[in-house]
Amino acid sequence: MISALEWSIILLSLKVSLVAVTATMPAAYALAWLLARRRFPGHSLLDALVHLPLVVPPVVTGWILLILLGRTGPLGALLDRWLGITLVFHWTGAALAAAVMALPLMVRAMRLSIDAVDRRLVAAGRTLGATRWQAFRTISLPLTLPGILAGAVLGFTRSLGEFGATITFAANIPGQTRTLPLAIYTGLQVPGGEAAVTRLAIISILLSLGALMVSEWLIRRNTNGRAHVV
Amino acid sequence: MSFEIELSHQLGDCALSVDFASDAACIAITGPSGAGKTTLLNCIAGLITPDRGRIVIGGRILHDSARQISVPVEQRGAGYVFQDARLFPHLKVAANLAYGDRRRGQQQGTIDRDGIIETLGISGIMDRWPANLSGGEIRRVAIARALLAHPQFLLLDEPIASLDPARSEEILTMIEQLGRALAIPMIYVSHQPQETARLTDTVITLATPLPQSTSPR
């Protein structure tokens, strides 16, 4: 029913998106926390930088990544020389492009939930003997869990659909960086590719719907019985 | 001395300044709203660092700005019953009660957990979420949570405010009973003098702060 080629495209897309989201989660949460709770010089600059991929054309984001992380780019050359890592033309490059594009959505969702945490509850925890870290782990973190899940799902679906930055930075290499959107685009370039495109389009719609449903279920399960569901 | 508190703190437009020492087991703090009653409790609990001052309770120095001593909140051993209860919404009643118990349980001597739960009449609601509790139940759970954290002193911030008279009476009696049983220093904040009269003779009244002169801009 689903051909081997289609499977490989699906698995590549899932791999790229899952790696992008899981690798970005801690950084996204830390950034959300920093932006929500701390005031420091450069706060608005950091805020703008995080949000940049949301407002700039994805092709431009991909181009910036290419300049910075391409083989001859300042960061790319260092990675190549010291660690032997090349991101361009490689699936990790596609994951990085997806991560950068997903970051602002993840930070936004997490930041909303961090803003919503009642800090008086944290103070109450402290008087009951919890250190700063323990209060974070037992109060703030669980209370922001719905935001973390929402951010993860938004980031994951955004990564699944990522096209512009990926094709610009990581190129369109079959088996390496040709994820679902890139495969659909490629199919459209080929005469007689409509049938293949239709199948891939349906698959990507089903994948995104599936991700949404899983998140709804997770959020409902994690806020079970509580009146303050976000 | 059970209490030696001498501090001053500026919070926004309000200047709080207190200086008292007492040997009473329980003292009451009254005064109109805005006089800084809650601010004073927060200073004692360690949630606010006063601009300057010295706080000694039951012989323990909790804060002394002259000697640069300030015990961290979590080590002060306050049993703080907040005016707004502050039950953790993501934990059931049982887990709320265990929160402080678990953390401080081993350090200090045993506390009569069952007795406290019995006295406060909350054994039947252990499995409920805070969102599904009545106002009186919330207060009783908040009091139990503070007591079960093995406190070395109690801070009660209007624990019966906004409850109907029958409930207030009931909870006041429980506080009286538990306070006597635990025998630890207790500070009871209220703006109702008749409430505090039955608990203690030592009443400290905070005056309405004089408005700070604000120069026109």
CSV table of N, CA and C in Angstrom, one decimal, chain A residues 23-129:
chain,number,residue,atom,x,y,z
A,23,ALA,N,16.0,17.8,20.5
A,23,ALA,CA,17.3,18.5,20.8
A,23,ALA,C,17.0,20.0,21.1
A,24,THR,N,15.9,20.6,20.6
A,24,THR,CA,15.7,22.0,20.9
A,24,THR,C,14.9,22.2,22.2
A,25,MET,N,14.2,21.2,22.7
A,25,MET,CA,13.3,21.4,23.8
A,25,MET,C,14.0,22.1,25.0
A,26,PRO,N,15.2,21.5,25.5
A,26,PRO,CA,15.8,22.2,26.7
A,26,PRO,C,16.2,23.6,26.4
A,27,ALA,N,16.8,23.9,25.3
A,27,ALA,CA,17.2,25.3,25.0
A,27,ALA,C,15.9,26.2,24.9
A,28,ALA,N,14.9,25.6,24.2
A,28,ALA,CA,13.6,26.4,24.1
A,28,ALA,C,13.1,26.8,25.5
A,29,TYR,N,13.1,25.8,26.4
A,29,TYR,CA,12.5,26.0,27.7
A,29,TYR,C,13.4,27.0,28.5
A,30,ALA,N,14.7,26.9,28.3
A,30,ALA,CA,15.6,27.8,29.0
A,30,ALA,C,15.4,29.2,28.5
A,31,LEU,N,15.3,29.4,27.2
A,31,LEU,CA,15.1,30.7,26.6
A,31,LEU,C,13.7,31.3,27.0
A,32,ALA,N,12.7,30.4,27.0
A,32,ALA,CA,11.4,30.9,27.5
A,32,ALA,C,11.4,31.4,28.9
A,33,TRP,N,12.1,30.6,29.7
A,33,TRP,CA,12.3,31.0,31.2
A,33,TRP,C,13.0,32.3,31.3
A,34,LEU,N,14.1,32.4,30.6
A,34,LEU,CA,14.9,33.7,30.6
A,34,LEU,C,14.1,34.9,30.2
A,35,LEU,N,13.3,34.7,29.1
A,35,LEU,CA,12.5,35.8,28.5
A,35,LEU,C,11.3,36.1,29.4
A,36,ALA,N,10.8,35.1,30.1
A,36,ALA,CA,9.6,35.4,30.9
A,36,ALA,C,10.0,35.9,32.3
A,37,ARG,N,11.1,35.5,32.9
A,37,ARG,CA,11.4,35.7,34.3
A,37,ARG,C,12.5,36.7,34.5
A,38,ARG,N,13.4,36.9,33.6
A,38,ARG,CA,14.6,37.8,33.9
A,38,ARG,C,14.5,39.0,33.0
A,39,ARG,N,15.0,40.1,33.6
A,39,ARG,CA,15.2,41.3,32.9
A,39,ARG,C,16.7,41.6,32.9
A,40,PHE,N,17.2,41.7,31.7
A,40,PHE,CA,18.7,42.0,31.5
A,40,PHE,C,18.9,42.8,30.3
A,41,PRO,N,20.1,43.4,30.2
A,41,PRO,CA,20.4,44.2,29.0
A,41,PRO,C,20.4,43.3,27.8
A,42,GLY,N,19.7,43.6,26.7
A,42,GLY,CA,19.7,42.8,25.6
A,42,GLY,C,18.5,41.8,25.6
A,43,HIS,N,17.6,42.0,26.5
A,43,HIS,CA,16.4,41.2,26.6
A,43,HIS,C,15.6,41.3,25.3
A,44,SER,N,15.3,42.5,24.9
A,44,SER,CA,14.5,42.7,23.7
A,44,SER,C,15.2,42.2,22.4
A,45,LEU,N,16.5,42.3,22.5
A,45,LEU,CA,17.3,41.8,21.3
A,45,LEU,C,17.2,40.3,21.2
A,46,LEU,N,17.4,39.6,22.4
A,46,LEU,CA,17.3,38.2,22.4
A,46,LEU,C,15.9,37.7,21.9
A,47,ASP,N,14.9,38.5,22.5
A,47,ASP,CA,13.5,38.2,22.1
A,47,ASP,C,13.3,38.3,20.6
A,48,ALA,N,13.8,39.3,20.0
A,48,ALA,CA,13.7,39.5,18.6
A,48,ALA,C,14.4,38.5,17.8
A,49,LEU,N,15.6,38.1,18.3
A,49,LEU,CA,16.4,37.1,17.6
A,49,LEU,C,15.7,35.7,17.5
A,50,VAL,N,15.1,35.4,18.7
A,50,VAL,CA,14.4,34.1,18.8
A,50,VAL,C,13.2,34.1,17.8
A,51,HIS,N,12.6,35.3,17.7
A,51,HIS,CA,11.4,35.3,16.8
A,51,HIS,C,11.7,35.5,15.4
A,52,LEU,N,12.9,35.8,15.1
A,52,LEU,CA,13.3,36.2,13.7
A,52,LEU,C,12.8,35.1,12.7
A,53,PRO,N,13.1,33.8,12.9
A,53,PRO,CA,12.7,32.8,11.9
A,53,PRO,C,11.2,32.8,11.6
A,54,LEU,N,10.4,33.4,12.6
A,54,LEU,CA,9.0,33.4,12.4
A,54,LEU,C,8.5,34.5,11.4
A,55,VAL,N,9.3,35.5,11.3
A,55,VAL,CA,8.9,36.7,10.5
A,55,VAL,C,9.7,36.8,9.2
A,56,VAL,N,10.9,36.3,9.2
A,56,VAL,CA,11.7,36.4,8.0
A,56,VAL,C,11.3,35.3,7.0
A,57,PRO,N,11.4,35.5,5.7
A,57,PRO,CA,11.1,34.4,4.8
A,57,PRO,C,12.0,33.2,5.1
A,58,PRO,N,11.5,32.0,5.1
A,58,PRO,CA,12.3,30.8,5.4
A,58,PRO,C,13.5,30.6,4.5
A,59,VAL,N,13.4,31.1,3.3
A,59,VAL,CA,14.6,31.0,2.4
A,59,VAL,C,15.7,31.8,2.9
A,60,VAL,N,15.3,33.0,3.5
A,60,VAL,CA,16.4,33.9,4.0
A,60,VAL,C,17.0,33.2,5.3
A,61,THR,N,16.2,32.6,6.1
A,61,THR,CA,16.7,31.9,7.3
A,61,THR,C,17.7,30.8,6.8
A,62,GLY,N,17.3,30.0,5.8
A,62,GLY,CA,18.2,29.0,5.2
A,62,GLY,C,19.5,29.6,4.7
A,63,TRP,N,19.4,30.7,4.0
A,63,TRP,CA,20.5,31.4,3.5
A,63,TRP,C,21.5,31.8,4.6
A,64,ILE,N,20.9,32.4,5.7
A,64,ILE,CA,21.8,32.8,6.8
A,64,ILE,C,22.5,31.6,7.4
A,65,LEU,N,21.8,30.5,7.5
A,65,LEU,CA,22.4,29.2,8.0
A,65,LEU,C,23.5,28.8,7.1
A,66,LEU,N,23.3,28.9,5.8
A,66,LEU,CA,24.3,28.5,4.8
A,66,LEU,C,25.5,29.3,5.0
A,67,ILE,N,25.3,30.6,5.2
A,67,ILE,CA,26.5,31.5,5.3
A,67,ILE,C,27.3,31.2,6.6
A,68,LEU,N,26.5,31.0,7.7
A,68,LEU,CA,27.2,30.7,8.9
A,68,LEU,C,27.8,29.3,9.0
A,69,LEU,N,27.0,28.3,8.6
A,69,LEU,CA,27.3,26.9,8.8
A,69,LEU,C,27.7,26.1,7.6
A,70,GLY,N,27.8,26.8,6.4
A,70,GLY,CA,28.2,26.1,5.2
A,70,GLY,C,29.7,25.7,5.4
A,71,ARG,N,30.2,24.9,4.5
A,71,ARG,CA,31.6,24.3,4.7
A,71,ARG,C,32.6,25.4,4.9
A,72,THR,N,32.4,26.6,4.2
A,72,THR,CA,33.4,27.7,4.3
A,72,THR,C,32.9,28.8,5.3
A,73,GLY,N,31.7,28.6,5.8
A,73,GLY,CA,31.2,29.6,6.7
A,73,GLY,C,32.0,29.6,8.0
A,74,PRO,N,32.0,30.7,8.8
A,74,PRO,CA,32.8,30.8,10.0
A,74,PRO,C,32.6,29.7,11.0
A,75,LEU,N,31.3,29.3,11.3
A,75,LEU,CA,31.0,28.2,12.2
A,75,LEU,C,31.2,26.9,11.5
A,76,GLY,N,30.7,26.8,10.3
A,76,GLY,CA,30.8,25.6,9.5
A,76,GLY,C,32.2,25.1,9.4
A,77,ALA,N,33.2,26.0,9.1
A,77,ALA,CA,34.6,25.6,8.9
A,77,ALA,C,35.1,25.0,10.2
A,78,LEU,N,34.8,25.7,11.3
A,78,LEU,CA,35.2,25.2,12.6
A,78,LEU,C,34.7,23.8,12.9
A,79,LEU,N,33.4,23.6,12.7
A,79,LEU,CA,32.8,22.3,12.9
A,79,LEU,C,33.5,21.2,12.1
A,80,ASP,N,33.7,21.6,10.8
A,80,ASP,CA,34.4,20.7,9.9
A,80,ASP,C,35.8,20.3,10.3
A,81,ARG,N,36.5,21.3,10.7
A,81,ARG,CA,37.9,21.1,11.1
A,81,ARG,C,38.1,20.3,12.4
A,82,TRP,N,37.3,20.8,13.4
A,82,TRP,CA,37.5,20.2,14.8
A,82,TRP,C,36.7,19.0,15.0
A,83,LEU,N,35.5,18.9,14.5
A,83,LEU,CA,34.7,17.8,14.9
A,83,LEU,C,34.4,16.9,13.7
A,84,GLY,N,34.8,17.3,12.5
A,84,GLY,CA,34.5,16.5,11.3
A,84,GLY,C,33.1,16.5,11.0
A,85,ILE,N,32.3,17.5,11.4
A,85,ILE,CA,30.9,17.5,11.1
A,85,ILE,C,30.5,18.4,10.0
A,86,THR,N,29.8,17.9,9.0
A,86,THR,CA,29.3,18.7,7.9
A,86,THR,C,27.8,18.7,7.9
A,87,LEU,N,27.2,19.8,8.1
A,87,LEU,CA,25.7,19.8,8.2
A,87,LEU,C,25.1,19.9,6.8
A,88,VAL,N,25.7,20.6,5.9
A,88,VAL,CA,25.0,20.8,4.6
A,88,VAL,C,25.0,19.4,3.9
A,89,PHE,N,23.9,19.2,3.1
A,89,PHE,CA,23.7,18.0,2.3
A,89,PHE,C,23.5,16.8,3.3
A,90,HIS,N,23.3,17.0,4.5
A,90,HIS,CA,23.2,15.9,5.5
A,90,HIS,C,21.9,16.0,6.2
A,91,TRP,N,21.3,14.9,6.7
A,91,TRP,CA,20.0,15.0,7.4
A,91,TRP,C,20.1,15.8,8.7
A,92,THR,N,21.3,15.8,9.3
A,92,THR,CA,21.4,16.7,10.5
A,92,THR,C,21.2,18.2,10.1
A,93,GLY,N,21.6,18.5,8.9
A,93,GLY,CA,21.4,19.9,8.5
A,93,GLY,C,19.9,20.2,8.3
A,94,ALA,N,19.2,19.2,7.8
A,94,ALA,CA,17.7,19.4,7.7
A,94,ALA,C,17.1,19.5,9.1
A,95,ALA,N,17.6,18.7,10.0
A,95,ALA,CA,17.1,18.8,11.4
A,95,ALA,C,17.4,20.2,12.0
A,96,LEU,N,18.6,20.7,11.7
A,96,LEU,CA,19.0,22.0,12.3
A,96,LEU,C,18.1,23.1,11.7
A,97,ALA,N,17.9,23.0,10.3
A,97,ALA,CA,17.0,24.0,9.7
A,97,ALA,C,15.6,24.0,10.3
A,98,ALA,N,15.1,22.7,10.5
A,98,ALA,CA,13.7,22.6,11.1
A,98,ALA,C,13.7,23.1,12.6
A,99,ALA,N,14.8,22.8,13.3
A,99,ALA,CA,14.9,23.3,14.7
A,99,ALA,C,14.8,24.8,14.8
A,100,VAL,N,15.6,25.5,13.9
A,100,VAL,CA,15.6,26.9,13.9
A,100,VAL,C,14.2,27.5,13.6
A,101,MET,N,13.6,26.9,12.7
A,101,MET,CA,12.2,27.3,12.3
A,101,MET,C,11.2,27.1,13.4
A,102,ALA,N,11.4,26.0,14.1
A,102,ALA,CA,10.4,25.6,15.1
A,102,ALA,C,10.7,26.3,16.4
A,103,LEU,N,11.9,26.8,16.7
A,103,LEU,CA,12.2,27.4,17.9
A,103,LEU,C,11.3,28.5,18.4
A,104,PRO,N,11.0,29.5,17.6
A,104,PRO,CA,10.1,30.6,18.1
A,104,PRO,C,8.7,30.1,18.5
A,105,LEU,N,8.2,29.1,17.8
A,105,LEU,CA,6.8,28.6,18.2
A,105,LEU,C,6.9,27.8,19.5
A,106,MET,N,8.0,27.1,19.7
A,106,MET,CA,8.2,26.4,21.0
A,106,MET,C,8.4,27.3,22.1
A,107,VAL,N,9.2,28.3,21.9
A,107,VAL,CA,9.5,29.3,23.0
A,107,VAL,C,8.2,30.0,23.4
A,108,ARG,N,7.4,30.4,22.3
A,108,ARG,CA,6.2,31.2,22.6
A,108,ARG,C,5.2,30.3,23.5
A,109,ALA,N,5.0,29.1,23.1
A,109,ALA,CA,4.1,28.3,23.9
A,109,ALA,C,4.6,28.0,25.3
A,110,MET,N,5.9,27.8,25.4
A,110,MET,CA,6.4,27.5,26.8
A,110,MET,C,6.4,28.8,27.6
A,111,ARG,N,6.7,29.9,27.0
A,111,ARG,CA,6.7,31.2,27.7
A,111,ARG,C,5.3,31.5,28.3
A,112,LEU,N,4.3,31.3,27.5
A,112,LEU,CA,2.9,31.6,28.0
A,112,LEU,C,2.7,30.8,29.3
A,113,SER,N,3.1,29.5,29.2
A,113,SER,CA,2.8,28.7,30.4
A,113,SER,C,3.6,29.1,31.6
A,114,ILE,N,4.8,29.6,31.3
A,114,ILE,CA,5.7,30.0,32.5
A,114,ILE,C,5.1,31.3,33.0
A,115,ASP,N,4.7,32.2,32.2
A,115,ASP,CA,4.0,33.4,32.6
A,115,ASP,C,2.8,33.1,33.5
A,116,ALA,N,2.1,32.0,33.2
A,116,ALA,CA,0.9,31.7,33.9
A,116,ALA,C,1.1,31.1,35.3
A,117,VAL,N,2.4,30.7,35.6
A,117,VAL,CA,2.6,30.0,36.9
A,117,VAL,C,2.5,31.1,38.0
A,118,ASP,N,1.7,30.8,39.0
A,118,ASP,CA,1.5,31.6,40.1
A,118,ASP,C,2.8,31.6,41.0
A,119,ARG,N,3.5,32.6,41.1
A,119,ARG,CA,4.8,32.6,41.8
A,119,ARG,C,4.6,32.5,43.3
A,120,ARG,N,3.4,32.8,43.7
A,120,ARG,CA,3.1,32.7,45.2
A,120,ARG,C,3.1,31.2,45.6
A,121,LEU,N,2.8,30.3,44.6
A,121,LEU,CA,2.8,28.9,44.9
A,121,LEU,C,4.3,28.5,45.1
A,122,VAL,N,5.2,29.0,44.3
A,122,VAL,CA,6.6,28.7,44.5
A,122,VAL,C,7.0,29.2,45.8
A,123,ALA,N,6.6,30.4,46.2
A,123,ALA,CA,7.0,30.9,47.6
A,123,ALA,C,6.5,30.0,48.7
A,124,ALA,N,5.2,29.5,48.5
A,124,ALA,CA,4.7,28.5,49.5
A,124,ALA,C,5.5,27.3,49.6
A,125,GLY,N,6.0,26.8,48.4
A,125,GLY,CA,6.8,25.6,48.4
A,125,GLY,C,8.1,25.8,49.2
A,126,ARG,N,8.7,27.0,49.0
A,126,ARG,CA,9.9,27.4,49.7
A,126,ARG,C,9.7,27.4,51.2
A,127,THR,N,8.6,27.9,51.7
A,127,THR,CA,8.4,27.9,53.1
A,127,THR,C,8.2,26.5,53.6
A,128,LEU,N,7.8,25.6,52.8
A,128,LEU,CA,7.6,24.2,53.2
A,128,LEU,C,8.9,23.4,53.1
A,129,GLY,N,10.0,24.1,52.8
A,129,GLY,CA,11.3,23.4,52.9
A,129,GLY,C,12.0,23.1,51.6
